[in-house]
CSV table of C-alpha atoms in Angstrom, one decimal:
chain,number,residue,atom,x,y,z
O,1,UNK,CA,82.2,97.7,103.2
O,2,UNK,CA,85.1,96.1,104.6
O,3,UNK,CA,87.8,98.2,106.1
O,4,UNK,CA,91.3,97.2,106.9
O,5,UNK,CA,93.7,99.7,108.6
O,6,UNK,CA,97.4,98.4,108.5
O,7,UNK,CA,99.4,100.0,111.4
O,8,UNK,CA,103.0,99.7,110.0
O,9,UNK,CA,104.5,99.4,113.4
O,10,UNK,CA,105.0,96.2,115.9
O,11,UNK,CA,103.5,97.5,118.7
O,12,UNK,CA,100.4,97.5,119.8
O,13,UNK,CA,100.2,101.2,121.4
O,14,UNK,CA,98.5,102.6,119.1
O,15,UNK,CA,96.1,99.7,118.0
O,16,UNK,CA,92.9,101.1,119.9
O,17,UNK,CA,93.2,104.8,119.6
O,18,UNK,CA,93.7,103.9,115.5
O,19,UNK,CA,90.2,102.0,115.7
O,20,UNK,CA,88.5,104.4,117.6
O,21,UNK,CA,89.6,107.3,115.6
O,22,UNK,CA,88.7,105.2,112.2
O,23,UNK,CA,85.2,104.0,113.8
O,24,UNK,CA,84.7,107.8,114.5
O,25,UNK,CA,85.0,109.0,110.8
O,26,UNK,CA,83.9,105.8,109.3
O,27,UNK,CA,80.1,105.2,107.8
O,28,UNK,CA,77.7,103.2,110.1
O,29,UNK,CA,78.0,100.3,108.1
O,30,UNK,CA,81.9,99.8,107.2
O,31,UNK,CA,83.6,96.9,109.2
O,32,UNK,CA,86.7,97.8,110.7
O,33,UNK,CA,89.7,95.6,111.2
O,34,UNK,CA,92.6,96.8,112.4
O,35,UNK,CA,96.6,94.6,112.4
O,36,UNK,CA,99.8,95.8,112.4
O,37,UNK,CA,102.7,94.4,111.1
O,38,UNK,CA,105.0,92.0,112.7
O,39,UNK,CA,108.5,93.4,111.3
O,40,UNK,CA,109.4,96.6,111.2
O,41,UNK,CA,109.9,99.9,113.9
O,42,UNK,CA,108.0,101.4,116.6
O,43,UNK,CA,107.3,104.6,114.3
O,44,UNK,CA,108.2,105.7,111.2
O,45,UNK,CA,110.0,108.7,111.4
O,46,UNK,CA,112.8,108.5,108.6
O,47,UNK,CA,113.4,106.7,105.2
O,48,UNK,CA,115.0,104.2,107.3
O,49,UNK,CA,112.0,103.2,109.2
O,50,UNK,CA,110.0,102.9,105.8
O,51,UNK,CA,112.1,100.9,104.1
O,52,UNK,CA,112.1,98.5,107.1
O,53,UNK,CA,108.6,98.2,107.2
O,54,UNK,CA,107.9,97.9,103.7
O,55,UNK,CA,107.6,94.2,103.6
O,56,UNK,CA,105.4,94.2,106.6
O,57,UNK,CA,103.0,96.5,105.4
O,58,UNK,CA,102.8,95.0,101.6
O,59,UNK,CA,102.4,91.1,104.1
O,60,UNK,CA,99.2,92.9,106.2
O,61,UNK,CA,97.9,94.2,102.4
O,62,UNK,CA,98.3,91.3,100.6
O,63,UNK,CA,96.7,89.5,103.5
O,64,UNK,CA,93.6,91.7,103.9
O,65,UNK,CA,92.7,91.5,99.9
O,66,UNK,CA,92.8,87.5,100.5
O,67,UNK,CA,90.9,88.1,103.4
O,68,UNK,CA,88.0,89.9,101.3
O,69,UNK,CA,88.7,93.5,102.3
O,70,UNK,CA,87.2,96.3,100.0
O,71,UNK,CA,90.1,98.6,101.0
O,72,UNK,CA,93.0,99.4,102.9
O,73,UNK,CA,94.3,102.6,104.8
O,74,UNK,CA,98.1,102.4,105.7
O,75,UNK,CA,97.9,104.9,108.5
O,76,UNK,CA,101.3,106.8,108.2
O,77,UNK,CA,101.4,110.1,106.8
O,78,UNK,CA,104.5,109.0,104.5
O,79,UNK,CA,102.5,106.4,102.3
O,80,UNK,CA,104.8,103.7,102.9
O,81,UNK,CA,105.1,100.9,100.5
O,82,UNK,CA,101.1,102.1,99.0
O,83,UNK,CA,102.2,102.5,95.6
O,84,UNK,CA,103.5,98.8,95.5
O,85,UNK,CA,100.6,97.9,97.7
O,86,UNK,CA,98.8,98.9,94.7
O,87,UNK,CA,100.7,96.8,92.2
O,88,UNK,CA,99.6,93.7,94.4
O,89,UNK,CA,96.4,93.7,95.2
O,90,UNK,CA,92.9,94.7,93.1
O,91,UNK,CA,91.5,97.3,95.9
O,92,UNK,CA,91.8,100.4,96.5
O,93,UNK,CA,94.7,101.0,98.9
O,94,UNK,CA,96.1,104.8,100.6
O,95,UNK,CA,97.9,106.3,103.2
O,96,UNK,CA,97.5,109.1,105.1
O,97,UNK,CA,99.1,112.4,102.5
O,98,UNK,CA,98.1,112.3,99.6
O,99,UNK,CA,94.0,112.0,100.5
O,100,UNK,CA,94.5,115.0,103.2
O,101,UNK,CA,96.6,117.0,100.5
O,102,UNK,CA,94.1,116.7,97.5
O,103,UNK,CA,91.0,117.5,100.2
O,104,UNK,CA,93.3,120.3,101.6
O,105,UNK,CA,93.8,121.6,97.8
O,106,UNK,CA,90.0,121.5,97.1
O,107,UNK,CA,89.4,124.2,100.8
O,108,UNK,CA,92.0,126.3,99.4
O,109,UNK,CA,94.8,128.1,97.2
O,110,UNK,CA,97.8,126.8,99.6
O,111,UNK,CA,98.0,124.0,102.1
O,112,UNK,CA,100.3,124.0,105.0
O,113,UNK,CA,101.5,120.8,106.8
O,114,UNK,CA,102.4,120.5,110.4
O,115,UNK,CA,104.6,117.3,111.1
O,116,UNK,CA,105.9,116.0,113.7
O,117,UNK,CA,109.9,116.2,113.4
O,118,UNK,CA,112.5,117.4,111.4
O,119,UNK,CA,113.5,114.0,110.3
O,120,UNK,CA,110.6,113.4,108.2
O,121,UNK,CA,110.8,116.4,106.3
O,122,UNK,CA,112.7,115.4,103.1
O,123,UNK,CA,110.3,112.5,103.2
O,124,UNK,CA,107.2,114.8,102.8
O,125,UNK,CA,108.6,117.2,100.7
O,126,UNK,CA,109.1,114.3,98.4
O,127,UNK,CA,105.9,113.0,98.8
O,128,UNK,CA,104.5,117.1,97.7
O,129,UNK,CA,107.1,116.5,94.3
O,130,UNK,CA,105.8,113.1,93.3
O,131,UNK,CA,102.4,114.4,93.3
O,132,UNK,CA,103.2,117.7,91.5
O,133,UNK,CA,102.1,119.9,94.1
O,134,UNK,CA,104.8,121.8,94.9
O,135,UNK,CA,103.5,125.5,94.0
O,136,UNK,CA,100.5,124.7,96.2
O,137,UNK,CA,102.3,123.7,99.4
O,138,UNK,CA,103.8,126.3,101.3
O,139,UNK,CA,107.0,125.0,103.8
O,140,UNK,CA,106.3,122.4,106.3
O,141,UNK,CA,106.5,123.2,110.2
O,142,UNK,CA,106.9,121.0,113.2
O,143,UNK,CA,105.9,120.2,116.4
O,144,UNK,CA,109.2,118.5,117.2
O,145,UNK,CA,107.1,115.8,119.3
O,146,UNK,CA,108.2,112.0,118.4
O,147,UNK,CA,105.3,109.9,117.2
O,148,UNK,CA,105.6,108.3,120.0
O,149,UNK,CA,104.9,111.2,122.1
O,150,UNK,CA,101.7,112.7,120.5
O,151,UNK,CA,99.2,111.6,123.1
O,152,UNK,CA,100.1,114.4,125.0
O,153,UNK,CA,97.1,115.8,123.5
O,154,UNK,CA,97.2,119.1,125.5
O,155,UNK,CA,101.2,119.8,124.7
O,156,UNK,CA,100.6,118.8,120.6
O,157,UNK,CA,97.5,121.0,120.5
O,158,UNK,CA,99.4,124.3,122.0
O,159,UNK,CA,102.3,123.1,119.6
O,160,UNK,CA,100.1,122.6,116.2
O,161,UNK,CA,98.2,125.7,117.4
O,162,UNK,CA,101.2,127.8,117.5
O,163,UNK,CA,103.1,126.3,114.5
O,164,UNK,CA,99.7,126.9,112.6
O,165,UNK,CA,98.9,130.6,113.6
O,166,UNK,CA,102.6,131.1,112.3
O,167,UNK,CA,102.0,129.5,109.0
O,168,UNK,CA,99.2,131.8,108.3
O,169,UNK,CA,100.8,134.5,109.4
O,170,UNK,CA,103.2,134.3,106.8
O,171,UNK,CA,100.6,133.7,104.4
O,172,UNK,CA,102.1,130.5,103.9
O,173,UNK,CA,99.2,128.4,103.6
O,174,UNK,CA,95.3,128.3,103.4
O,175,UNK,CA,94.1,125.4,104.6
O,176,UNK,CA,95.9,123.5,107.1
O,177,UNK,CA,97.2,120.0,107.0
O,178,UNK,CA,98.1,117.4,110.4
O,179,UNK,CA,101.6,115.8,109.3
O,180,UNK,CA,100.6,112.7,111.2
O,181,UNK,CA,98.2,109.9,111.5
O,182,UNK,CA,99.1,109.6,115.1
O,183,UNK,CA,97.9,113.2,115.7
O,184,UNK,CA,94.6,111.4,116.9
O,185,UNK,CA,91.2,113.5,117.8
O,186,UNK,CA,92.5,117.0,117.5
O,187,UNK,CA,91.7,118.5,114.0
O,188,UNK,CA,88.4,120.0,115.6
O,189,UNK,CA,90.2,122.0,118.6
O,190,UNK,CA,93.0,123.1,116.6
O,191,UNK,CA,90.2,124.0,113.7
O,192,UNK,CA,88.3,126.1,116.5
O,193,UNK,CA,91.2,128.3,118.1
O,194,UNK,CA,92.4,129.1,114.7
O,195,UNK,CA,88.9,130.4,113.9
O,196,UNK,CA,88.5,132.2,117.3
O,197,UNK,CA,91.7,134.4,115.2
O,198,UNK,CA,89.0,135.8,113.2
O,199,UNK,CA,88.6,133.9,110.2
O,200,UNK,CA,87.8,130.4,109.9
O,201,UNK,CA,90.7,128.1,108.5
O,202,UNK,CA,89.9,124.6,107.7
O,203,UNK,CA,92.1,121.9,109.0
O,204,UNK,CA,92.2,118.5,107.5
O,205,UNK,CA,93.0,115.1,109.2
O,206,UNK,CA,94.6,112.5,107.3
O,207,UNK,CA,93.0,109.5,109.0
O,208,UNK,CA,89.4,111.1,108.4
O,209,UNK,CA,90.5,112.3,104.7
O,210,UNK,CA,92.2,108.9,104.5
O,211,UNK,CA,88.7,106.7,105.6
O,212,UNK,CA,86.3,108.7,104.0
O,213,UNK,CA,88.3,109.1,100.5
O,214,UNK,CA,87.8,104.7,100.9
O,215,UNK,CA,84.8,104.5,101.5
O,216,UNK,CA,84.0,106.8,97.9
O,217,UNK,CA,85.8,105.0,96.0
O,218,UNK,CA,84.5,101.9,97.2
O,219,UNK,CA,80.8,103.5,96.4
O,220,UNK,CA,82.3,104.4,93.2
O,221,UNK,CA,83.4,101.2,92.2
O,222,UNK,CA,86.8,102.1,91.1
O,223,UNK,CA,90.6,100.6,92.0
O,224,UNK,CA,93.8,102.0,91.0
O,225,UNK,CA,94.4,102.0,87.4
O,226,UNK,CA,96.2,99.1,86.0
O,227,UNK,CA,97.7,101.4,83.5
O,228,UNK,CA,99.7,103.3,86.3
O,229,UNK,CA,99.9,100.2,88.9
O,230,UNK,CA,100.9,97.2,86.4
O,231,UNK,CA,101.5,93.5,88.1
O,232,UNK,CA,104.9,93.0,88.9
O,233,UNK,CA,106.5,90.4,86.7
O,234,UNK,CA,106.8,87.0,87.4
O,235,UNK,CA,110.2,86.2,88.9
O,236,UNK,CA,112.0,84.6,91.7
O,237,UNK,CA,111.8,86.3,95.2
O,238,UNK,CA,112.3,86.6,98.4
O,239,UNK,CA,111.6,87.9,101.4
């Protein structure tokens, strides 16, 4: 199949890490191709930063369908601009919660998320209402890191680890969740302290939930329903 990953920033920072991590949980024979918008921010780390890179990101999916993708992953845990991504196009399109919070939901009786700042938490617990899985989801914690300063792999591990053991000892979640796309390569090391506690915990990554969720529905054969995700009417826009 034919993979597109839209980065829904304008820079290129994170252009190879992204394709390396999505090559790593990928199947041997998707085709990757990664772009990033051209308008927009540097991160999204507020509603602010989504709405400006809505247009991009619905430009790079409308772009990829012509361009005969099978699917798209918006990697950004916030799902910016995926449901109207979905209105556009005819192929299955996601972002990075809501695959890692219905895989997290099928490992456990409570997920926990681990984000990166304060800022984006009414965004996500928004994201846990629209879905309807507020009575599975137990509060979200922080790393306080910017996205932008999450390949300090060392510093965000000892900050996920600790914001993680925390969560479950509060018995505030089961299974736990990485808040970020951009918290690249780390779900395995944080997955292995936690279990060195004494009892193994799984922990999910978006981008990996996010490629591999593609990929089945892909094999599948099923798109977003049209029932949910109708065509926008025809009328004059811009923009």
């Amino acid at each position: 199949m034919q993979l597109t990953v839209v980065l829904p920033v304008i820079t290129d920072a994170f252009t190879e890490s992204v394709r390396a991590e999505v090559a790593h949980w990928a199947a041997p024979d998707t085709r990757i191709d990664v772009r990033r918008i051209t308008r927009g921010t540097a991160s999204i780390e507020s509603e602010y930063d989504e709405a400006l890179a809505g247009p991009g990101i619905l430009d790079a999916v409308r772009d990829a369908a012509a361009s005969g993708a099978d699917a798209v992953f918006v990697s950004c845990f916030a799902d910016p601009a995926v449901h109207a991504a979905r209105e556009i196009v005819d192929i299955p399109v996601v972002g990075g919660f809501e695959p890692a919070a219905l895989t997290s939901l099928s490992l456990g009786e409570k997920a926990g998320v681990v984000t990166v700042l304060p800022n984006v938490l009414p965004m996500l617990r928004g994201l846990i209402r629209r879905y309807g899985l507020t009575e599975r989801f137990g509060p979200i914690r922080v790393v306080d890191l910017p996205v932008l300063g999450l390949d300090d792999h060392d510093r965000l591990l000892d900050a996920l680890t600790a914001q993680a053991r925390a969560a479950l000892a509060a018995d505030e979640a089961d299974v736990v969740v990485l808040g970020c796309t951009g918290m690249l390569g780390v779900a395995a090391e944080l997955q292995r302290r936690l279990a060195e506690d004494g009892t193994y915990v799984p922990v999910v990554d978006p981008t990996g939930a996010a490629v591999t969720w593609l990929e089945s529905q892909v094999r599948l054969g099923v798109r977003p329903s049209r029932r949910t995700y109708m065509a926008p009417p025809a009328k004059t826009r811009e923009g």
